[in-house]
Each structure stands twice: as C-alpha cells, then as structure tokens.
Tab-separated table of C-alpha atoms in Angstrom:
chain	number	residue	atom	x	y	z
A	1	MET	CA	36.876	44.808	13.045
A	2	LYS	CA	39.195	41.880	12.307
A	3	ARG	CA	38.049	40.129	15.499
A	4	TRP	CA	34.399	40.574	14.478
A	5	THR	CA	35.088	39.216	11.003
A	6	LEU	CA	36.967	36.233	12.419
A	7	ALA	CA	34.179	35.503	14.920
A	8	LEU	CA	31.589	35.701	12.161
A	9	MET	CA	33.559	33.226	10.031
A	10	VAL	CA	33.821	30.805	12.958
A	11	ILE	CA	30.050	31.018	13.571
A	12	LEU	CA	29.282	30.439	9.905
A	13	LEU	CA	31.680	27.484	9.773
A	14	PHE	CA	30.021	25.966	12.837
A	15	ILE	CA	26.542	26.370	11.336
A	16	LEU	CA	27.559	24.845	8.003
A	17	THR	CA	29.312	21.947	9.693
A	18	GLY	CA	26.223	21.281	11.808
A	19	CYS	CA	24.005	21.314	8.722
A	20	GLU	CA	26.204	18.787	6.949
A	21	ALA	CA	26.244	16.415	9.899
A	22	LYS	CA	22.493	16.469	10.442
A	23	PRO	CA	20.580	13.730	8.552
A	24	SER	CA	18.145	15.125	6.010
A	25	THR	CA	14.470	14.692	6.766
A	26	ALA	CA	13.234	16.085	3.460
A	27	PRO	CA	10.337	14.069	2.040
A	28	ASP	CA	12.141	13.485	-1.277
A	29	VAL	CA	15.152	11.813	0.353
A	30	ASP	CA	14.931	8.012	0.170
A	31	VAL	CA	15.958	5.789	3.031
A	32	ARG	CA	17.614	2.833	1.332
A	33	TYR	CA	16.745	-0.780	2.110
A	34	SER	CA	18.882	-3.668	0.942
A	35	SER	CA	17.762	-6.971	-0.566
A	36	ALA	CA	19.609	-10.022	-1.828
A	37	THR	CA	16.646	-11.081	-4.007
A	38	SER	CA	17.447	-10.910	-7.723
A	39	THR	CA	15.188	-9.240	-10.283
A	40	GLU	CA	14.451	-12.677	-11.756
A	41	ASP	CA	13.172	-13.915	-8.387
A	42	CYS	CA	11.411	-10.659	-7.474
A	43	TYR	CA	7.658	-11.112	-7.102
A	44	LEU	CA	6.957	-7.782	-8.820
A	45	CYS	CA	9.414	-7.180	-11.661
A	46	GLY	CA	10.067	-10.919	-12.000
A	47	GLY	CA	6.337	-11.657	-12.292
A	48	GLY	CA	6.089	-14.239	-9.521
A	49	ILE	CA	3.208	-12.383	-7.872
A	50	GLU	CA	0.930	-13.262	-10.801
A	51	ASN	CA	1.234	-16.957	-9.968
A	52	LEU	CA	-0.448	-16.455	-6.574
A	53	VAL	CA	-3.984	-15.730	-7.815
A	54	PRO	CA	-3.568	-16.113	-11.613
A	55	SER	CA	-7.246	-15.837	-12.541
A	56	TYR	CA	-7.475	-12.303	-11.067
A	57	TRP	CA	-4.390	-10.609	-12.515
A	58	GLY	CA	-5.084	-8.041	-15.184
A	59	GLN	CA	-8.481	-7.140	-13.697
A	60	ASN	CA	-9.200	-3.518	-12.822
A	61	ASN	CA	-9.646	-4.455	-9.169
A	62	ILE	CA	-7.591	-4.295	-6.022
A	63	ALA	CA	-6.617	-6.949	-3.489
A	64	LEU	CA	-5.363	-7.013	0.071
A	65	ILE	CA	-1.826	-8.332	0.353
A	66	SER	CA	0.438	-9.344	3.207
A	67	LEU	CA	3.882	-7.865	2.609
A	68	ASN	CA	5.306	-10.342	5.118
A	69	THR	CA	4.085	-13.456	3.291
A	70	PHE	CA	2.719	-12.148	-0.044
A	71	GLU	CA	-0.601	-13.844	0.507
A	72	ILE	CA	-3.313	-12.115	-1.519
A	73	ILE	CA	-7.077	-11.735	-1.002
A	74	PRO	CA	-8.764	-10.223	-4.128
A	75	LEU	CA	-11.735	-7.850	-3.836
A	76	GLU	CA	-13.975	-8.082	-6.895
A	77	ILE	CA	-15.610	-4.654	-7.031
A	78	ASN	CA	-15.668	-4.848	-10.831
A	79	ARG	CA	-17.136	-8.165	-11.987
A	80	TYR	CA	-15.361	-10.348	-14.527
A	81	ASP	CA	-16.431	-13.512	-16.308
A	82	ARG	CA	-14.518	-16.413	-14.768
A	83	LEU	CA	-14.290	-18.284	-18.090
A	84	ASP	CA	-13.103	-15.682	-20.606
A	85	GLY	CA	-11.969	-12.840	-18.291
A	86	ARG	CA	-14.445	-10.394	-19.851
A	87	LEU	CA	-15.504	-7.360	-17.799
A	88	ILE	CA	-19.223	-7.669	-17.007
A	89	GLU	CA	-20.767	-4.234	-17.564
A	90	GLU	CA	-24.389	-4.840	-16.653
A	91	TYR	CA	-26.709	-4.477	-13.681
A	92	ALA	CA	-26.093	-7.078	-10.962
A	93	GLY	CA	-28.962	-6.256	-8.627
A	94	THR	CA	-27.184	-7.822	-5.681
A	95	VAL	CA	-24.375	-7.380	-3.184
A	96	SER	CA	-22.008	-9.949	-1.727
A	97	PHE	CA	-19.361	-10.378	0.921
A	98	GLY	CA	-15.679	-10.556	0.091
A	99	GLY	CA	-12.435	-10.986	1.953
A	100	GLY	CA	-11.561	-13.838	4.257
A	101	GLY	CA	-8.634	-14.806	6.436
A	102	SER	CA	-5.038	-15.511	5.519
A	103	VAL	CA	-3.863	-19.064	6.052
A	104	ASP	CA	-1.059	-18.050	8.416
A	105	ASN	CA	-3.204	-15.844	10.699
A	106	GLY	CA	-1.501	-12.726	9.400
A	107	PHE	CA	-4.683	-10.743	8.705
A	108	SER	CA	-8.337	-11.114	7.823
A	109	ALA	CA	-10.970	-8.940	6.187
A	110	ARG	CA	-14.738	-8.844	5.869
A	111	LEU	CA	-16.191	-6.448	3.313
A	112	LEU	CA	-19.552	-5.840	1.671
A	113	LEU	CA	-19.211	-5.502	-2.121
A	114	ASP	CA	-21.776	-3.392	-3.971
A	115	TYR	CA	-21.185	-4.137	-7.667
A	116	ASP	CA	-23.700	-1.700	-9.115
A	117	ARG	CA	-22.369	1.300	-7.184
A	118	GLY	CA	-18.724	0.251	-7.320
A	119	TYR	CA	-17.643	0.248	-3.700
A	120	ALA	CA	-16.703	-2.036	-0.831
A	121	MET	CA	-16.942	-1.382	2.897
A	122	GLY	CA	-15.962	-3.378	5.943
A	123	SER	CA	-13.066	-4.063	8.276
A	124	LEU	CA	-9.481	-5.256	8.008
A	125	TYR	CA	-8.058	-7.047	11.051
A	126	PHE	CA	-4.332	-7.154	11.799
A	127	TYR	CA	-2.921	-10.134	13.670
A	128	ASP	CA	0.609	-11.362	12.960
A	129	ASP	CA	0.805	-8.786	10.174
A	130	ARG	CA	0.355	-5.879	12.551
A	131	LYS	CA	4.049	-5.055	12.056
A	132	LEU	CA	5.964	-4.874	8.789
A	133	ASP	CA	9.024	-7.138	8.785
A	134	THR	CA	11.539	-5.721	6.299
A	135	ALA	CA	13.629	-8.901	6.343
A	136	ARG	CA	10.624	-10.953	5.241
A	137	VAL	CA	9.572	-8.384	2.634
A	138	SER	CA	13.079	-8.346	1.128
A	139	SER	CA	12.878	-12.110	0.568
A	140	PHE	CA	10.130	-11.453	-1.997
A	141	LEU	CA	11.334	-8.196	-3.592
A	142	CYS	CA	14.504	-7.039	-5.286
A	143	GLU	CA	16.241	-3.956	-3.948
A	144	LYS	CA	14.716	-1.612	-6.537
A	145	CYS	CA	11.120	-2.705	-5.904
A	146	LEU	CA	11.705	-2.791	-2.149
A	147	ASN	CA	12.774	0.851	-2.108
A	148	GLU	CA	9.924	1.896	-4.372
A	149	ILE	CA	7.311	0.409	-2.044
A	150	LEU	CA	8.636	1.019	1.460
A	151	PRO	CA	8.321	4.562	2.832
A	152	GLN	CA	11.039	6.306	4.824
A	153	ASN	CA	9.377	5.676	8.166
A	154	ILE	CA	8.261	2.057	8.476
A	155	GLU	CA	7.568	2.242	12.214
A	156	THR	CA	3.943	3.226	11.516
A	157	CYS	CA	3.457	0.690	8.689
A	158	PHE	CA	1.344	-2.429	8.963
A	159	GLY	CA	2.383	-5.628	7.230
A	160	VAL	CA	-0.655	-5.408	4.943
A	161	GLY	CA	-1.235	-3.292	1.863
A	162	ALA	CA	-3.495	-2.903	-1.146
A	163	VAL	CA	-2.327	-3.960	-4.607
A	164	ASN	CA	-3.858	-3.027	-7.942
A	165	LEU	CA	-4.370	-6.223	-9.930
A	166	ALA	CA	-3.989	-4.417	-13.252
A	167	THR	CA	-0.837	-2.386	-12.544
A	168	ARG	CA	0.770	-4.345	-9.650
A	169	LYS	CA	1.144	-1.065	-7.767
A	170	ILE	CA	1.208	-1.520	-3.973
A	171	GLN	CA	0.263	0.899	-1.190
A	172	ILE	CA	0.985	-0.086	2.421
A	173	PHE	CA	-1.538	0.664	5.172
A	174	GLU	CA	-0.158	3.013	7.818
A	175	GLU	CA	-1.314	4.163	11.231
A	176	ASN	CA	-1.311	7.855	10.397
A	177	ILE	CA	-3.136	7.977	7.048
A	178	SER	CA	-6.879	8.307	6.547
A	179	GLY	CA	-6.950	7.338	2.881
A	180	PHE	CA	-5.048	7.025	-0.380
A	181	SER	CA	-5.592	6.730	-4.116
A	182	LEU	CA	-4.521	3.626	-5.997
A	183	ASP	CA	-4.996	4.198	-9.731
A	184	ASP	CA	-8.799	4.075	-10.324
A	185	PHE	CA	-9.594	3.394	-6.654
A	186	PHE	CA	-9.751	5.406	-3.463
A	187	VAL	CA	-9.265	3.618	-0.139
A	188	GLY	CA	-10.529	5.332	3.008
A	189	CYS	CA	-8.989	4.091	6.279
A	190	ASN	CA	-10.111	4.504	9.889
A	191	LEU	CA	-7.844	2.795	12.404
A	192	LYS	CA	-9.432	1.189	15.472
A	193	GLU	CA	-7.238	0.041	18.354
A	194	ALA	CA	-8.222	-3.129	20.181
A	195	ASP	CA	-5.297	-4.038	22.418
A	196	ARG	CA	-1.531	-4.286	22.288
A	197	ASP	CA	-1.578	-7.444	20.176
A	198	SER	CA	-4.283	-6.721	17.628
A	199	CYS	CA	-6.228	-3.906	16.016
A	200	TRP	CA	-8.465	-3.344	13.047
A	201	MET	CA	-9.151	-0.736	10.402
A	202	ASP	CA	-12.484	0.204	8.863
A	203	LEU	CA	-12.220	0.456	5.079
A	204	LEU	CA	-14.324	2.215	2.463
A	205	ILE	CA	-13.093	1.490	-1.064
A	206	PHE	CA	-14.507	3.294	-4.098
A	207	PHE	CA	-13.985	2.633	-7.782
A	208	CYS	CA	-13.584	6.210	-8.999
A	209	PRO	CA	-11.734	6.561	-12.316
A	210	VAL	CA	-10.851	10.020	-13.600
A	211	ARG	CA	-14.030	11.701	-14.816
A	212	TYR	CA	-12.423	14.229	-17.130
A	213	GLU	CA	-9.236	13.749	-19.081
A	214	LYS	CA	-6.656	16.508	-18.941
A	215	GLU	CA	-6.368	18.391	-22.213
A	216	PRO	CA	-3.011	17.869	-23.978
C-alpha cells in the first residue's frame, strides 16, 4: 500500500511539473512585445497618427493602414463636407472608386464605394507589406499600444490593417480570418494567393451600426 501511495505521488508530481513547464496556449494569455518608443512619440496614444491624413480624422469611416510604415489610405463610405467636416446625410445617386497605392510599394487597393447603400467592395493587394515586421511596427508604437494591437501569433498576419478614423482602433488582416467587426463596420475578407511574393484579398466592407440598443 505504501509503495502504491509513493508511486502515485511520484506520478502526480511528474504531471504537475510537466504542466508548469509547458507554455500556456490559452487565448487570454498575452505574448509580450517590447518597444523603445515613448508614449509621447507613439502614433496612437501620442496622437501622431492624426497628422498623417488630418482632414479625415474624426470621421465615422475606416482606412487601410500599413503597420510597417503607417501610411494610410482612407475609404470614404460615409461622405463628409471637405470644408466644415459635416456629415452629408442625403442621397448621392452615384458611386466612386477609392483606394490607391502606397508610395513605398507596400500595398495597394481598388474598391468601389456605394455611398447610398453604405458599402465598399474590391481588392487589397499585398506587396512589401505581405509580412508584418514587428521591429518596424515598434518604431511607431509604444509598448502598451503594440501589445494591444498585435495578436499572439503574428506568423499569419499581414503588414496591413484597417483603422477606424473616429476611434483609432486597428485590426490587422490575417490569413486565417474571413471577416471582423470594427466598431460600426464589418469587413469581410477572402484571401487569394498569387505566388510566393505577392497575394491579394477580396474585401467587402459594410457600414452596419447597431440597430437596437441594449436595454440598461
């Protein structure tokens, strides 16, 4: 009986030791990333991001953003007056094309914007921004913001994301997701492989604010 008890204690000790040594893969455990960028110089909490496209910040719209260079391409699904910043809430009767290419060949996008129905559809092309470079991202973000934005597994992340121009919230595009919500917007993603050096993603972006408020 004593031998059995002793053997059982050894087995339990081995199991517990193995559990402590094994890295946790729970979804709520953060993988920490370091950054030498101060909060004052951080593009998010320091406010530097608003100097990139100043006429668009504060709008209830989203933009495509390179996390490697912080170049931003706004998508004007909701129309605003360029002079006074007023939201234009009237029938447009037209569609237009939005997007464009980044100056450093990081990414490009071509999307059809339907103002009256509140959506955009088109394609996002990854070039130099196909991979997320954490060293380059950390040069723009402080450690707190860096760890809030980057997921645990960055191997499947592209160097491009979507940013809400009203809240400054950023969501990175990933290989294994088919869509995500970003405040009042939903972004549907469909990855298309081209070759080893480039690929593209079909996007369908809807302006879809909450229809019914939750009762207090």
